Structures are given as C-alpha cells and as structure tokens.
Coordinates of C-alpha atoms in Angstrom, one line a residue:
M1 CA 0.0 -0.3 0.2
T2 CA 1.5 3.3 -1.1
I3 CA 0.0 6.8 -0.6
S4 CA -1.0 8.1 -4.2
N5 CA -2.0 11.6 -5.6
S6 CA -4.7 12.1 -8.3
N7 CA -2.6 10.8 -10.6
G8 CA -1.5 7.8 -9.4
S9 CA 2.0 8.4 -8.4
S10 CA 3.3 7.6 -5.0
F11 CA 4.3 10.6 -2.9
Y12 CA 5.6 11.2 0.7
G13 CA 4.5 15.3 1.2
A14 CA 1.5 17.6 0.8
R15 CA -1.4 15.8 -0.9
S16 CA -5.1 16.8 -1.9
A17 CA -7.6 16.5 0.4
R18 CA -9.3 13.6 0.5
R19 CA -12.8 13.7 -0.9
V20 CA -15.5 12.2 1.4
A21 CA -17.7 9.4 0.4
V22 CA -20.8 10.8 0.3
K23 CA -23.8 9.4 -2.2
E24 CA -25.6 11.9 -5.1
F25 CA -28.8 12.6 -4.2
S26 CA -30.8 10.0 -5.9
K27 CA -33.9 10.8 -8.4
S28 CA -36.3 10.1 -5.8
E29 CA -34.4 12.6 -3.2
I30 CA -34.3 15.0 -5.6
A31 CA -38.1 15.0 -6.6
N32 CA -38.6 14.9 -2.6
R33 CA -36.1 18.3 -2.3
I34 CA -38.5 19.8 -4.9
Q35 CA -41.5 19.0 -3.7
N36 CA -40.7 20.3 -0.1
S37 CA -38.5 23.2 -1.0
N38 CA -39.6 25.4 1.8
L39 CA -38.5 22.7 4.4
V40 CA -35.1 22.2 2.8
R41 CA -34.7 26.4 3.4
L42 CA -35.5 25.8 6.9
V43 CA -33.2 22.5 7.7
D44 CA -30.5 24.5 5.9
A45 CA -31.2 27.6 8.0
Y46 CA -30.7 25.8 11.1
R47 CA -27.2 24.3 9.4
S48 CA -26.3 27.5 8.9
F49 CA -27.4 29.4 12.1
G50 CA -28.1 27.2 14.8
H51 CA -25.2 27.7 16.5
K52 CA -26.1 31.3 17.0
C53 CA -29.0 30.1 19.1
A54 CA -26.8 27.3 20.9
N55 CA -27.6 27.1 24.5
I56 CA -23.7 26.7 25.4
D57 CA -23.7 29.3 28.6
P58 CA -24.2 27.5 31.7
L59 CA -24.5 30.4 33.9
N60 CA -27.5 31.4 31.4
M61 CA -25.7 35.3 31.0
W62 CA -26.2 35.6 27.8
H63 CA -28.9 36.5 26.0
Q64 CA -29.5 37.3 22.3
S65 CA -32.2 37.7 20.2
R66 CA -33.3 34.5 18.2
D67 CA -32.3 34.8 14.2
A68 CA -35.4 35.1 12.3
S69 CA -34.1 32.5 9.7
L70 CA -35.2 29.8 12.0
D71 CA -39.0 30.6 12.4
P72 CA -40.7 28.2 10.1
S73 CA -43.0 30.7 9.1
T74 CA -41.0 32.4 7.0
Y75 CA -40.8 29.5 4.7
G76 CA -44.7 29.5 4.9
L77 CA -44.5 26.4 7.7
D78 CA -47.1 26.8 9.5
D79 CA -48.9 23.4 10.8
P80 CA -47.0 21.3 13.2
Q81 CA -48.6 18.4 12.5
A82 CA -48.0 18.0 8.6
E83 CA -46.0 14.8 8.0
Y84 CA -42.7 15.2 5.5
Q85 CA -40.8 12.5 3.9
L86 CA -37.3 13.0 4.9
E87 CA -35.0 11.7 2.3
G88 CA -32.7 13.7 1.3
I89 CA -33.6 16.5 3.5
V90 CA -32.9 15.5 6.9
S91 CA -31.3 12.7 8.9
M92 CA -33.4 11.6 11.5
K93 CA -32.3 8.1 13.0
G94 CA -34.8 5.2 12.5
L95 CA -37.4 7.5 10.6
S96 CA -38.2 8.5 6.9
K97 CA -41.2 10.5 7.6
A98 CA -42.2 12.8 10.7
T99 CA -43.7 15.8 11.3
L100 CA -42.9 19.5 11.3
A101 CA -42.9 19.5 15.1
Q102 CA -40.7 16.5 15.1
I103 CA -38.4 18.1 12.6
I104 CA -38.1 21.1 14.4
E105 CA -37.8 19.4 17.6
H106 CA -34.9 17.5 16.2
L107 CA -33.1 20.6 14.5
E108 CA -33.2 22.5 17.9
N109 CA -31.6 19.7 19.7
V110 CA -28.9 19.3 17.3
Y111 CA -28.0 22.8 16.3
C112 CA -29.7 24.9 19.0
G113 CA -28.9 22.5 22.0
H114 CA -25.6 22.4 24.4
M115 CA -23.3 21.8 21.6
A116 CA -22.9 24.3 18.6
F117 CA -21.8 23.4 15.0
E118 CA -20.8 25.6 12.5
F119 CA -19.7 23.6 9.1
M120 CA -21.9 25.6 6.3
H121 CA -18.7 28.0 5.3
I122 CA -16.9 24.5 3.9
T123 CA -16.9 24.9 0.1
D124 CA -16.6 20.8 -0.4
N125 CA -20.5 20.1 -0.8
S126 CA -19.9 16.7 -0.2
L127 CA -18.0 17.4 3.0
R128 CA -21.0 19.8 4.3
R129 CA -23.4 16.9 3.5
W130 CA -21.4 14.4 5.6
F131 CA -20.9 16.7 8.5
A132 CA -24.5 17.1 8.7
S133 CA -25.1 13.6 8.6
Q134 CA -23.0 13.1 11.5
A135 CA -24.2 15.7 13.5
E136 CA -28.0 14.8 12.9
T137 CA -27.6 11.2 13.6
S138 CA -25.0 11.1 16.9
I139 CA -26.6 13.1 19.1
D140 CA -27.8 10.5 21.3
T141 CA -24.3 9.8 23.4
N142 CA -25.1 8.7 26.7
F143 CA -22.7 8.4 29.9
S144 CA -23.1 6.4 33.1
K145 CA -23.4 7.7 36.3
E146 CA -20.0 6.0 37.0
E147 CA -18.1 7.9 33.8
K148 CA -20.0 11.0 34.7
Y149 CA -18.1 11.1 38.1
K150 CA -14.8 10.9 36.6
F151 CA -15.3 13.8 34.2
L152 CA -16.2 15.7 37.3
E153 CA -13.4 14.5 39.5
L154 CA -11.2 14.8 35.7
M155 CA -12.5 18.6 36.6
T156 CA -12.3 18.7 40.1
R157 CA -9.0 17.8 40.1
S158 CA -7.5 20.1 37.8
E159 CA -9.2 22.9 39.3
T160 CA -8.0 22.2 42.5
F161 CA -4.1 22.2 41.2
D162 CA -5.1 25.8 39.3
H163 CA -6.1 27.3 42.6
Y164 CA -3.0 25.7 44.3
M165 CA -0.6 27.0 41.8
M166 CA -2.4 30.7 42.2
R167 CA -1.9 30.2 45.7
E168 CA 1.7 29.0 45.9
C169 CA 3.5 30.0 42.8
G170 CA 1.3 33.2 42.4
H171 CA 4.5 35.2 41.9
R172 CA 5.2 33.5 38.3
K173 CA 3.9 33.7 35.2
Q174 CA 1.0 31.2 34.7
F175 CA -1.8 30.4 32.7
S176 CA -4.9 29.6 34.2
L177 CA -7.4 27.0 33.7
E178 CA -10.4 29.1 33.6
G179 CA -12.6 28.7 30.7
S180 CA -10.9 25.4 29.5
E181 CA -12.3 22.7 31.9
S182 CA -14.7 21.1 29.5
A183 CA -12.1 21.0 27.1
L184 CA -10.1 18.5 29.5
V185 CA -13.5 16.3 29.5
A186 CA -13.6 16.3 25.3
L187 CA -9.7 15.4 25.0
Q188 CA -9.9 12.7 27.1
Q189 CA -13.1 11.1 25.4
V190 CA -11.1 11.6 22.1
L191 CA -8.4 9.7 23.1
E192 CA -10.3 7.0 24.5
H193 CA -12.4 6.7 21.7
S194 CA -9.1 6.6 19.4
S195 CA -7.4 4.1 21.2
K196 CA -10.9 1.7 21.2
A197 CA -10.9 2.5 17.2
G198 CA -7.4 1.0 16.9
V199 CA -5.6 4.5 16.6
L200 CA -2.0 3.4 17.8
E201 CA -0.6 7.0 17.8
V202 CA -1.6 10.6 18.6
V203 CA 0.6 13.7 18.1
M204 CA -0.8 16.8 19.9
C205 CA -0.2 20.6 19.9
L206 CA -1.3 22.6 23.1
T207 CA -1.8 26.0 23.9
H208 CA -0.7 27.7 27.4
R209 CA -4.1 27.5 29.1
C210 CA -4.4 23.5 30.8
R211 CA -1.6 22.2 29.4
M212 CA 0.0 21.3 33.0
Q213 CA -3.7 19.6 33.6
I214 CA -3.6 17.9 30.4
M215 CA 0.0 16.8 31.0
M216 CA -0.7 15.7 34.5
E217 CA -4.1 14.5 34.8
L218 CA -4.6 12.7 31.0
L219 CA -1.1 11.8 30.1
G220 CA 0.3 10.9 33.4
V221 CA 3.3 13.1 32.9
P222 CA 5.2 13.2 36.6
K223 CA 4.4 16.0 38.7
D224 CA 7.9 16.4 40.0
S225 CA 9.2 17.0 36.7
L226 CA 6.8 20.1 36.0
F227 CA 7.6 21.6 39.7
R228 CA 11.1 21.1 39.3
K229 CA 10.8 24.0 36.3
F230 CA 8.6 26.2 38.9
Q231 CA 11.1 25.9 41.3
G232 CA 14.1 27.2 38.7
L233 CA 15.5 24.1 38.0
S234 CA 16.1 22.4 34.6
E235 CA 14.1 19.7 33.1
F236 CA 16.7 17.4 32.1
P237 CA 19.1 15.4 34.6
D238 CA 22.1 16.8 35.9
E239 CA 24.8 14.9 33.2
I240 CA 23.3 16.6 30.4
P241 CA 25.9 18.6 28.4
S242 CA 26.2 22.2 29.5
H243 CA 25.0 23.7 26.1
I244 CA 21.3 22.4 26.9
I245 CA 19.2 25.5 28.1
G246 CA 15.7 23.9 28.4
D247 CA 12.7 26.0 28.2
L248 CA 9.6 27.5 29.6
V249 CA 7.0 24.8 31.6
Y250 CA 4.3 25.8 29.1
N251 CA 6.5 24.9 26.4
A252 CA 6.9 21.3 27.7
Q253 CA 6.9 18.2 25.7
A254 CA 5.7 14.7 26.2
S255 CA 5.9 11.3 25.3
V256 CA 3.8 8.7 26.9
D257 CA 2.3 5.0 26.5
L258 CA -1.6 5.1 27.6
K259 CA -3.7 2.0 28.2
L260 CA -6.9 3.4 27.6
G261 CA -9.4 0.5 26.6
G262 CA -7.5 -0.2 22.9
K263 CA -6.1 -3.4 21.9
H264 CA -2.7 -1.6 22.0
P265 CA -1.2 1.4 24.3
L266 CA -1.7 4.1 22.3
H267 CA 1.0 6.5 22.3
V268 CA 1.1 9.9 22.6
S269 CA 3.6 12.7 22.0
V270 CA 3.2 16.5 22.9
V271 CA 5.0 18.6 20.6
P272 CA 7.4 21.5 22.3
N273 CA 6.5 24.7 20.8
P274 CA 7.4 27.9 20.9
C275 CA 5.8 31.1 22.7
H276 CA 4.2 31.6 19.1
L277 CA 1.5 28.7 19.6
E278 CA 0.3 28.5 16.3
L279 CA 3.7 27.7 14.8
V280 CA 3.9 24.3 15.9
N281 CA 0.6 23.2 13.9
P282 CA 2.5 22.8 10.6
V283 CA 5.4 21.0 12.8
A284 CA 3.2 18.5 14.0
L285 CA 1.7 18.0 10.7
G286 CA 4.9 17.1 9.1
K287 CA 5.5 14.4 12.2
V288 CA 2.4 13.1 11.6
R289 CA 3.1 12.6 7.8
A290 CA 6.2 11.0 8.6
K291 CA 4.7 8.5 11.0
Q292 CA 1.9 7.6 8.2
E293 CA 4.7 6.9 5.6
D294 CA 6.7 5.0 8.2
Y295 CA 3.9 2.6 9.0
L296 CA 3.9 2.2 5.0
S297 CA 7.2 1.7 4.5
Q298 CA 7.0 -0.9 7.1
E299 CA 4.4 -2.8 5.8
T300 CA 5.6 -2.5 2.0
D301 CA 9.5 -1.7 2.3
V302 CA 9.0 1.4 0.1
C303 CA 11.9 3.1 -0.7
K304 CA 11.7 6.6 -2.6
L305 CA 12.9 10.0 -3.9
E306 CA 10.1 12.6 -3.7
L307 CA 10.3 16.3 -5.1
V308 CA 7.6 18.4 -3.9
D309 CA 7.0 21.8 -5.7
S310 CA 5.1 23.6 -2.9
P311 CA 3.3 26.4 -3.0
L312 CA 4.7 30.1 -1.8
G313 CA 4.1 29.6 1.9
E314 CA 7.6 29.4 3.2
L315 CA 6.4 29.5 6.9
A316 CA 4.1 26.4 7.0
V317 CA 6.2 24.4 4.6
M318 CA 9.6 24.6 6.1
S319 CA 8.0 24.2 9.4
Y320 CA 6.4 21.0 7.8
E321 CA 9.7 19.7 6.9
Y322 CA 10.9 20.8 10.0
G323 CA 8.5 18.2 12.1
M324 CA 9.3 15.2 9.3
S325 CA 12.9 15.6 10.0
L326 CA 12.3 15.2 13.8
E327 CA 10.5 11.8 13.1
T328 CA 12.6 10.6 10.2
P329 CA 16.3 11.2 11.1
N330 CA 17.2 8.7 8.6
R331 CA 16.1 10.4 5.6
L332 CA 17.4 13.6 4.3
N333 CA 14.7 16.1 4.2
M334 CA 15.6 19.2 2.4
W335 CA 13.9 22.9 1.4
E336 CA 14.9 24.7 -1.0
A337 CA 14.2 28.1 -1.7
Q338 CA 13.3 29.4 -5.7
L339 CA 15.2 32.9 -4.4
G340 CA 17.6 33.0 -1.2
D341 CA 15.6 35.4 0.4
F342 CA 12.3 33.5 0.4
F343 CA 13.3 32.3 3.8
N344 CA 12.3 35.9 5.1
S345 CA 8.9 34.5 5.6
A346 CA 10.0 31.3 7.6
Q347 CA 11.7 33.5 9.8
E348 CA 9.8 32.6 13.1
V349 CA 10.4 28.6 12.3
I350 CA 14.0 29.3 12.0
D351 CA 14.5 31.5 15.2
S352 CA 12.3 29.1 17.2
F353 CA 12.5 25.7 16.1
I354 CA 15.7 24.9 13.6
S355 CA 18.2 27.1 15.2
G356 CA 17.6 26.3 19.0
G357 CA 15.3 23.2 18.9
E358 CA 18.4 21.0 20.2
E359 CA 19.3 23.2 23.2
K360 CA 16.1 23.8 24.4
W361 CA 14.0 20.4 24.0
L362 CA 17.1 17.9 23.0
R363 CA 15.1 17.6 19.8
Q364 CA 17.8 17.1 17.0
S365 CA 16.9 17.8 13.2
G366 CA 19.1 17.2 9.9
L367 CA 16.7 19.3 7.7
V368 CA 18.8 21.1 4.9
L369 CA 18.1 24.4 3.7
V370 CA 19.2 25.1 0.2
L371 CA 19.3 28.9 -0.1
P372 CA 20.0 30.4 -3.5
H373 CA 22.7 33.1 -3.1
G374 CA 25.0 35.1 -5.2
Y375 CA 25.4 39.3 -6.6
E376 CA 24.3 38.5 -10.4
G377 CA 22.8 41.8 -10.7
A378 CA 18.8 40.3 -9.3
G379 CA 18.9 43.6 -7.4
P380 CA 18.2 44.0 -3.5
E381 CA 15.6 41.4 -3.2
H382 CA 16.8 38.4 -5.0
T383 CA 20.4 38.4 -4.5
S384 CA 21.2 37.8 -0.8
C385 CA 19.9 34.8 1.5
R386 CA 21.5 36.7 4.4
I387 CA 24.3 34.2 5.3
E388 CA 24.9 37.1 8.0
R389 CA 21.8 35.7 10.1
F390 CA 22.4 32.7 10.2
L391 CA 25.9 33.2 10.8
Q392 CA 24.5 35.6 14.0
L393 CA 22.1 32.7 15.0
S394 CA 25.4 30.3 15.2
S395 CA 26.5 29.5 18.4
D396 CA 29.8 28.6 17.3
R397 CA 32.7 29.9 19.5
F398 CA 33.9 33.0 19.5
N399 CA 37.4 32.1 21.5
V400 CA 38.7 29.5 18.5
T401 CA 42.2 29.5 20.7
D402 CA 41.0 27.9 23.8
P403 CA 40.9 23.8 23.8
N404 CA 38.6 24.1 26.6
V405 CA 36.1 25.8 25.3
S406 CA 33.7 23.3 23.3
N407 CA 32.4 24.0 20.2
N408 CA 29.1 21.9 19.6
V409 CA 27.4 24.1 17.7
N410 CA 23.9 24.3 16.7
W411 CA 23.7 24.2 13.0
H412 CA 26.5 23.9 9.8
V413 CA 26.5 26.6 7.4
V414 CA 28.5 26.0 4.1
N415 CA 28.8 27.2 0.7
C416 CA 29.9 24.6 -1.7
S417 CA 32.2 25.8 -5.0
T418 CA 32.4 22.5 -6.4
P419 CA 29.6 19.5 -7.0
A420 CA 31.7 17.1 -5.5
Q421 CA 31.5 19.3 -2.2
Y422 CA 27.9 19.6 -2.5
F423 CA 27.7 15.6 -2.8
H424 CA 30.0 14.8 0.3
V425 CA 28.4 17.6 2.5
L426 CA 24.8 15.8 1.8
R427 CA 26.7 12.7 2.3
R428 CA 27.9 13.7 5.6
Q429 CA 24.9 14.8 6.7
M430 CA 23.2 11.4 6.6
K431 CA 26.3 8.8 7.1
R432 CA 27.3 11.0 10.8
N433 CA 25.6 9.7 14.1
Y434 CA 24.2 12.5 14.9
R435 CA 21.6 15.1 13.4
K436 CA 22.2 18.7 12.6
P437 CA 20.3 21.3 10.5
L438 CA 22.4 22.2 7.5
I439 CA 22.3 25.7 5.6
V440 CA 23.6 25.2 2.2
V441 CA 24.4 28.9 0.5
G442 CA 25.2 29.4 -3.2
P443 CA 24.0 30.9 -6.6
K444 CA 22.3 29.0 -9.2
R445 CA 25.0 30.4 -11.9
L446 CA 27.5 28.0 -10.3
T447 CA 26.1 25.5 -12.7
R448 CA 26.9 27.3 -15.4
I449 CA 30.5 28.1 -14.4
P450 CA 33.1 25.9 -16.9
K451 CA 35.7 25.6 -13.9
A452 CA 33.2 24.6 -11.5
V453 CA 33.2 21.2 -11.6
S454 CA 34.6 17.7 -10.2
D455 CA 36.7 15.0 -11.7
L456 CA 35.2 11.5 -10.7
D457 CA 37.8 11.0 -8.5
D458 CA 36.7 13.2 -6.2
F459 CA 33.6 11.3 -5.5
A460 CA 36.0 7.9 -5.2
P461 CA 36.4 6.0 -1.9
G462 CA 38.7 7.7 0.8
T463 CA 37.2 11.6 -0.6
S464 CA 35.0 13.7 2.0
F465 CA 33.9 17.4 2.3
Q466 CA 36.8 19.7 2.7
P467 CA 36.0 22.7 5.0
V468 CA 38.5 24.7 3.4
I469 CA 40.1 23.9 -0.1
S470 CA 43.9 25.1 -0.6
D471 CA 45.1 27.0 -3.8
M472 CA 47.2 24.1 -5.8
E473 CA 48.2 26.6 -8.4
A474 CA 49.9 29.4 -5.9
N475 CA 53.5 29.8 -5.3
K476 CA 53.8 29.5 -1.6
L477 CA 57.1 30.5 -0.8
S478 CA 56.4 34.0 -3.1
V479 CA 52.9 34.9 -2.4
R480 CA 52.4 38.5 -0.5
R481 CA 48.6 38.1 -0.2
V482 CA 46.3 35.3 1.1
I483 CA 42.9 36.1 0.3
F484 CA 40.1 33.9 1.7
V485 CA 36.8 33.7 -0.4
S486 CA 33.4 31.8 -0.5
G487 CA 31.2 30.8 -3.6
K488 CA 31.5 31.8 -7.0
L489 CA 33.2 34.9 -6.5
Y490 CA 36.3 32.1 -6.2
Y491 CA 36.1 31.6 -10.1
E492 CA 35.7 35.1 -10.7
L493 CA 38.9 36.4 -8.6
L494 CA 40.5 33.4 -10.4
E495 CA 39.7 34.6 -13.6
E496 CA 41.1 37.5 -13.0
R497 CA 44.0 36.6 -11.3
A498 CA 45.0 34.5 -14.5
K499 CA 44.4 37.5 -16.7
K500 CA 47.0 39.3 -14.7
E501 CA 49.6 37.0 -14.2
M502 CA 49.5 37.1 -10.3
V503 CA 49.4 33.8 -9.0
V504 CA 53.1 34.0 -7.8
Q505 CA 51.9 37.1 -5.8
V506 CA 48.4 36.2 -4.7
A507 CA 46.6 32.8 -3.3
L508 CA 43.4 32.2 -3.1
I509 CA 42.0 30.4 0.0
R510 CA 38.5 29.0 -0.6
V511 CA 36.2 28.7 2.8
E512 CA 33.5 26.2 2.3
E513 CA 32.2 25.9 5.7
Y514 CA 32.2 29.0 8.0
S515 CA 30.2 26.9 10.7
P516 CA 31.5 25.4 12.6
F517 CA 34.7 27.4 12.2
P518 CA 37.2 25.4 10.2
K519 CA 40.2 26.2 12.7
E520 CA 42.5 23.4 11.8
D521 CA 42.1 23.8 8.3
L522 CA 42.7 27.5 8.4
E523 CA 45.4 27.2 10.2
A524 CA 47.4 24.8 8.2
E525 CA 46.7 27.0 5.2
I526 CA 48.4 30.2 6.7
S527 CA 51.2 28.3 7.8
K528 CA 51.9 27.6 4.1
Y529 CA 52.7 31.3 3.2
P530 CA 55.7 32.4 5.6
S531 CA 56.3 35.2 2.9
A532 CA 52.7 37.1 3.3
S533 CA 52.3 40.1 4.4
E534 CA 48.8 40.5 3.8
F535 CA 45.6 38.4 4.8
V536 CA 42.2 39.7 3.3
W537 CA 38.3 38.3 3.6
C538 CA 37.0 39.3 0.2
Q539 CA 33.5 38.9 -0.2
E540 CA 31.2 40.1 -2.6
E541 CA 28.2 41.2 -0.2
T542 CA 27.8 44.4 1.8
Q543 CA 30.4 45.0 4.8
N544 CA 27.4 44.6 7.3
G545 CA 25.8 41.5 5.7
G546 CA 27.8 38.2 4.1
A547 CA 30.5 36.5 6.7
W548 CA 32.9 39.2 7.4
Y549 CA 31.8 39.8 10.7
F550 CA 32.0 36.4 11.7
M551 CA 35.2 35.6 10.0
E552 CA 37.3 38.9 11.2
S553 CA 37.5 38.1 15.2
R554 CA 37.9 34.4 14.7
L555 CA 40.7 34.8 11.8
N556 CA 42.5 37.6 13.4
Q557 CA 43.7 34.8 16.1
L558 CA 44.6 32.5 13.7
L559 CA 47.2 35.1 11.7
P560 CA 51.0 35.5 12.6
S561 CA 51.4 38.5 15.0
Q562 CA 51.4 41.9 14.1
H563 CA 48.9 41.1 11.0
K564 CA 45.5 42.0 10.9
L565 CA 42.6 40.9 8.6
K566 CA 41.9 43.1 5.8
Y567 CA 38.2 43.8 4.0
I568 CA 37.5 44.1 0.7
G569 CA 33.8 44.1 -0.7
R570 CA 30.8 46.1 -0.9
A571 CA 30.3 49.2 1.4
A572 CA 27.8 48.8 4.0
C573 CA 23.9 49.6 2.9
A574 CA 20.5 49.2 4.1
A575 CA 19.9 46.5 1.4
P576 CA 21.9 44.1 0.3
A577 CA 22.7 44.8 -3.6
N578 CA 22.6 47.7 -6.2
G579 CA 19.3 47.8 -8.2
I580 CA 20.9 49.6 -11.2
Y581 CA 22.7 46.8 -13.0
V582 CA 25.5 49.0 -14.5
K583 CA 26.5 50.0 -11.0
H584 CA 26.3 46.8 -10.0
L585 CA 29.0 45.6 -12.8
A586 CA 31.1 48.7 -11.4
E587 CA 31.2 47.5 -7.9
Q588 CA 32.0 43.7 -8.7
K589 CA 34.7 45.1 -11.1
Q590 CA 36.1 47.2 -8.3
I591 CA 35.9 44.3 -6.1
Y592 CA 38.3 42.3 -8.4
Q593 CA 40.8 45.1 -8.9
E594 CA 40.8 45.8 -5.0
A595 CA 41.5 42.2 -4.4
L596 CA 44.4 42.2 -6.7
A597 CA 45.9 45.3 -5.9
L598 CA 49.2 44.9 -3.9
S599 CA 49.4 48.7 -3.4
S600 CA 46.5 51.1 -2.5
A601 CA 44.3 52.5 -5.1
P602 CA 41.5 55.5 -4.8
P603 CA 38.2 53.9 -2.9
N604 CA 35.5 53.6 -4.9
P605 CA 32.2 55.0 -2.5
H606 CA 30.4 51.5 -2.7
V607 CA 33.6 49.2 -2.4
Y608 CA 35.4 49.3 0.8
A609 CA 39.0 48.0 1.7
Y610 CA 40.6 49.0 4.5
D611 CA 43.2 47.4 7.5

C-alpha cells in the first residue's frame, strides 16, 4: 500500500484532501427536495445559523435575539402536524417521515442545544453533507453515572491544582485553567475513543492554558518533573551537556503510552512549541505525515525519492519539513527556496525551532535548507539569503584558540563551490551518527561556470567534504597576499588573477564551511605562506552582510603576530544589493581590482577596503 495522488503516483509530502464518500442525491431524493423546498430552506437555515442560538452558556448570562431565519413561518410552514418525507432533506435515526413539530424538535436539539456546529462555510459540498449527517445522527451519546463521576473528578482535580498554583506560585507567570475545564473531558474522550478505534499514535499541539492539567491528569506526566521547572531547576538530568538550556514549562514536551481500552497502548506525543503557539501546527503535521509513511514503509518496504513543488507558503512548508525531519532522522529532508531571500517569510520557524530546537528541547534535526545566494545583478530582493543572519544565530565559539571551550554548534553553514563538495556535505549529513541542521548557500549560476566542476576521482572512496580548499596553483614561498573567499566569487577572482598573471603573488583560499569555524584547516593554510604580508577576507556582500563579521574576529586569532585581517567587499548598505545593473557591474569590477591590488588604490564609495 502506498500513498498516491490523483494521478496515481506515490509521494510523501503535501497531498490533496481526501474526498468524503457521500452518495449523490437519488432521483427520489431530488424529487422530494423539490416538492418540499420550503422545508429544505428551513433545515439549511438551522445548519447555517443554529449555532447562534445554541445553549452553551451554563450560567445563562448570555442573551441574544433568535435568528429570524429559524422561524418556520418564514417559509410558509405553519402546520406543526403536517408530515414530510425526510429522504434527501434531513437525517433522523429510524425515521423516514416525521411531522413538522418532530423535525423542528430534532433540529433544535442538534443545532441549538448544548453543542454548536458551524460548518456550512465549508466549500466542499460533499463534506458539508457528511458533516450534517454526522451531526444529525450522532447526538444520542449517553454517559453512565460512573463516567460522569470520572468527568467531575477530572475537572475538580484540575481546578484544585489551578487554585494551588495561584496560591503557592502566584509570583510566577502562569496560565489559568479557567474557561478550559470542559476541554479536558472532551480531549479525554477523544483519546479513549481513538484507542478503542485502533489508533496507535496521537501527536498533540497544546496551548499554554490548561497544558499542565493535560500533561498531568490525562497523560500521566510525573508532577515532580513539572514542579522542578517552577522551582527554577532544569527539566533534564544533571549530567546533560552544558549547552542544553531548556525551555519554559508551558512549552514542555511529552511522550507517553496510555492504556485506554484499546487492543494496543496509545502512544501520545506532545510537540514542544515556542510561545508563537500556532507555529507548532505545521511541525506536528510534518511529524504525523512522517509517522504515516513509516508505517506504510514497514508494511511495503518502500524506498522513494520525492520532489514536491510547494506553494509559496514558506513558514508552513518549512515548519512541515522540520517536523518530518524530527520523525525521520534517516531520511534527507531538504527545503529549497526558489530565491534565497524567500526564507524571510519563514523566519519564525528558523528562530524558534531550527536554530535552537536541540538546545531547548533536546530534539535533533537534520533538515537541510538550500538557499540560492550570489551577486548576479538581480537587485536588492533576490540576491542575498542573508548569510549573516544564520551566522549570527550560530552558537559557534568566539574564542577559537582555547581548547577548553567546546564547539558543539547548533547548525552547519556551508557555501560549496564544486559538485563534489555538495555531494559530500549531503552524504555527511546522513552518514554521521548525530543530526544537525545544514544551511547550504550558493548561486544557481554556479552550475554554468565552466571551472565549477569535479573529477570522478573527487567522489571516489576515501574522499570527503573539505571545510577549506587549498590553492594548488599559488607559489607558496613568494605569495604576498592571501585571500580568503567563498562561493562563486572565487572563480571570478581566479579568472582575474590569471589575466593579471598574479599567481606568484596572490593565493586564493576557499572557505567552504563557515560554521563550525574550520580552525585547524585555516591554521594549516596560513602556515603554508611564510612570506605573506597581507591577509584578506574578500566577499561580494555588503560589509554589514555576508560572513565578514563572523570571520573577522575568529581569523584574526589565527594570523601571525602583527597581522590583521583586511576587508574587501561592498560598503555597508541598508539593502543587500544595488538595483541599478551598471552600478552592480562597476562594484563587482572594483572588488576584483581591490582584491588583486598589492598597493593602495582610489576607493570606490560603494566598495570598501581597509586594514
């Protein structure tokens, strides 16, 4: 069994909604609807507006006028004893016909009773009809006295806990249960019925309000683990690594097995969430879809590669992919932006989940974000993927020379310059025995640069990803300037260096991985050039963008004494790139000239070089 779309092809990601199986009206039903069209209008009015008159206020303090569309006389229905055939109009268990009085009583009980239904806004007609049928035939659930006592006990225990917390911990920020008491009973019933119906796993997203009661009373999470947080202690054991920082108790996660009367225990997992509560929903959806696919794969041993062209809803789709990556660590989950700056719309999930999920919740993710990036004259919006933001969010150590400072970074940020490098970094992502998010930046134009190629030997056994790539052409004894560079700019400088025949004086060192900072590899490169008098970081980004601020403080710690890293690149700017193409070309040309000039040159106001 595989999951298939409407065209029959198997796939793993977003799917079109499954249509509800509802039969079309039969000829006799259509005839009955035509004959009793006024009754059809009354029934539709109850389905559309009955919720406005529902008796859902237990204190009877909410009074509002009755909707006029619910008056039978509006449709000329004046005889309460008139009998009507029900087929195709309304569902009443065990009845094929009923009097107007019976029909109205039934509609009042269903749509204006102690439960409200609002569903007529749904655009799918089949789904509306299915919902109406379910509502009109499933209202006769009765609970035993023992069950009602259990409901009362659940709400009483939860409310007592609420009062206790307000009394003992009133000085701390809390979220009261008030207004959510009945939700506990409803959720308990959902879980119990799910288990008895054969459901094996449930993934839950919770709000802050009544989260504690759900965790303790419904899921059986030990109270002491929650109270530790209110005492200011960690939710994790003391031997947990020091980089783990934890989170608020109201964002807590859980994973439990419950015996609720089903054939198998029901596994319930609560997804940890940031304070942007709705953000967790697509994450949970990704987890659920991954679980479903796992079950299918276990049954069919299916192995597949899936490419999904998602709609431009970056926040939801990236959250979904993050959720999938949590649940399927042995699959390479990738999210690729059409243009690098498209990640902007997903900044919340990057900040709240991807960058800090491990440090807050001990949840490792191997999600790969592929972000096109490069200065090709596309203007301010579609040029930069804002490398600086990802590097600023990196937990990379600042003191790179102290061996006592650990460097367990939260994610890896790379800028691959060859096909082999791209292959190896993705292979590494799956082969290592832990998971970290991977940010891959680089221009689409790299595929059209003749020199940006790899030999088959670069993929052979024994080869691997290189955080730093040496300059194999430079004369190591005579080089005066060492340039550290990334991405496609390397190839442009390589071409300019060849034109000026400066391979003797200038070395081009490719930094393929920014974070974690490749200290040992860079130290090895620096030591190869004993005659170098200048060390330069060259980038095409603006000075307040790109990797400059990340690399400057760290590289300076590795340079020989009396040497300081020099910057060459665009000047600081409020936008990433120039929108005037001729100016873009002039700036790019000036960067080449500054990079390969061993003596000072007149500065361009849009290109900046300093010692």
